Amino acid sequence: MRRLARRLRRGEVNLLKHKSMELLKQRILTEGKCFEGGILKVDSFINHQMDPVLMGEIAAEFVRRFAGSGTNKILTIEASGIAPAIMTGYLMRLPVVFAKKKRPSTMENMLSTTVYSYTKNRNYDVCVCGDYLRPGDNVLFIDDFLANGNAAKGILDLVQQAGARLTGMGFIIEKAFQHGRDALAAYGIHIESLAIVESLDHCTIRLK
Ligand code: 5GP
């Protein structure tokens, strides 16, 4: 694993790309379930039960796609972003910070922002301690889904409040029909999604 991590960081390993991401797409098609309002559940390998081997390959692909970005810290939001983020941080040998959805009463030097949750249809606060997101940090955001882009915008706000810089955003699954990528375009962010869902119409998963 260590040798693989080194080779990935140097950009020497490209073989994983097609195989592993094809596997991700196959898993989405065979195990994904559609729900009202364009929600896709992938509870059998990402959102509830997790497949660490697939997650490791997802992380390897993020390392490959963000090689040379100058990242020194990975940022995610609890809970489903933590698994891909920690795997990516492990391979990149970088610390991983997760933004919290509940304000801990003991947190000092808190940065916070409000995010609208499309899946839960309500606003929630996300916060991070300014000790772990600092001026000069070069931050890669990793999350499970990109939908409307609200969580991503909240993260951008936290990064800006901290005086840090965003190096990119990596998502396992992008739901293109909810246009989060367009919502983020104005900020000039390097966005990478490993599988892109074009439509969930009639409960059929259509991938790009
Ligand atoms: P956005 O803020 O881009 O609208 O939504 C992104 C966040 O909402 C992600 O952090 C993800 O956890 C959640 N989310 C959005 N759409 C879906 C979905 O179809 N399935 C699941 N499991 N989570 C979603």
PDB file of C-alpha atoms in Angstrom, residues 152 164 199:
ATOM      1  CA  ALA A 152     -19.731  22.552  -1.707  1.00  0.00           C
ATOM      2  CA  ALA A 164      -7.172  29.195   3.066  1.00  0.00           C
ATOM      3  CA  SER A 199     -30.807  11.060 -15.181  1.00  0.00           C
TER       4      SER A 199
END
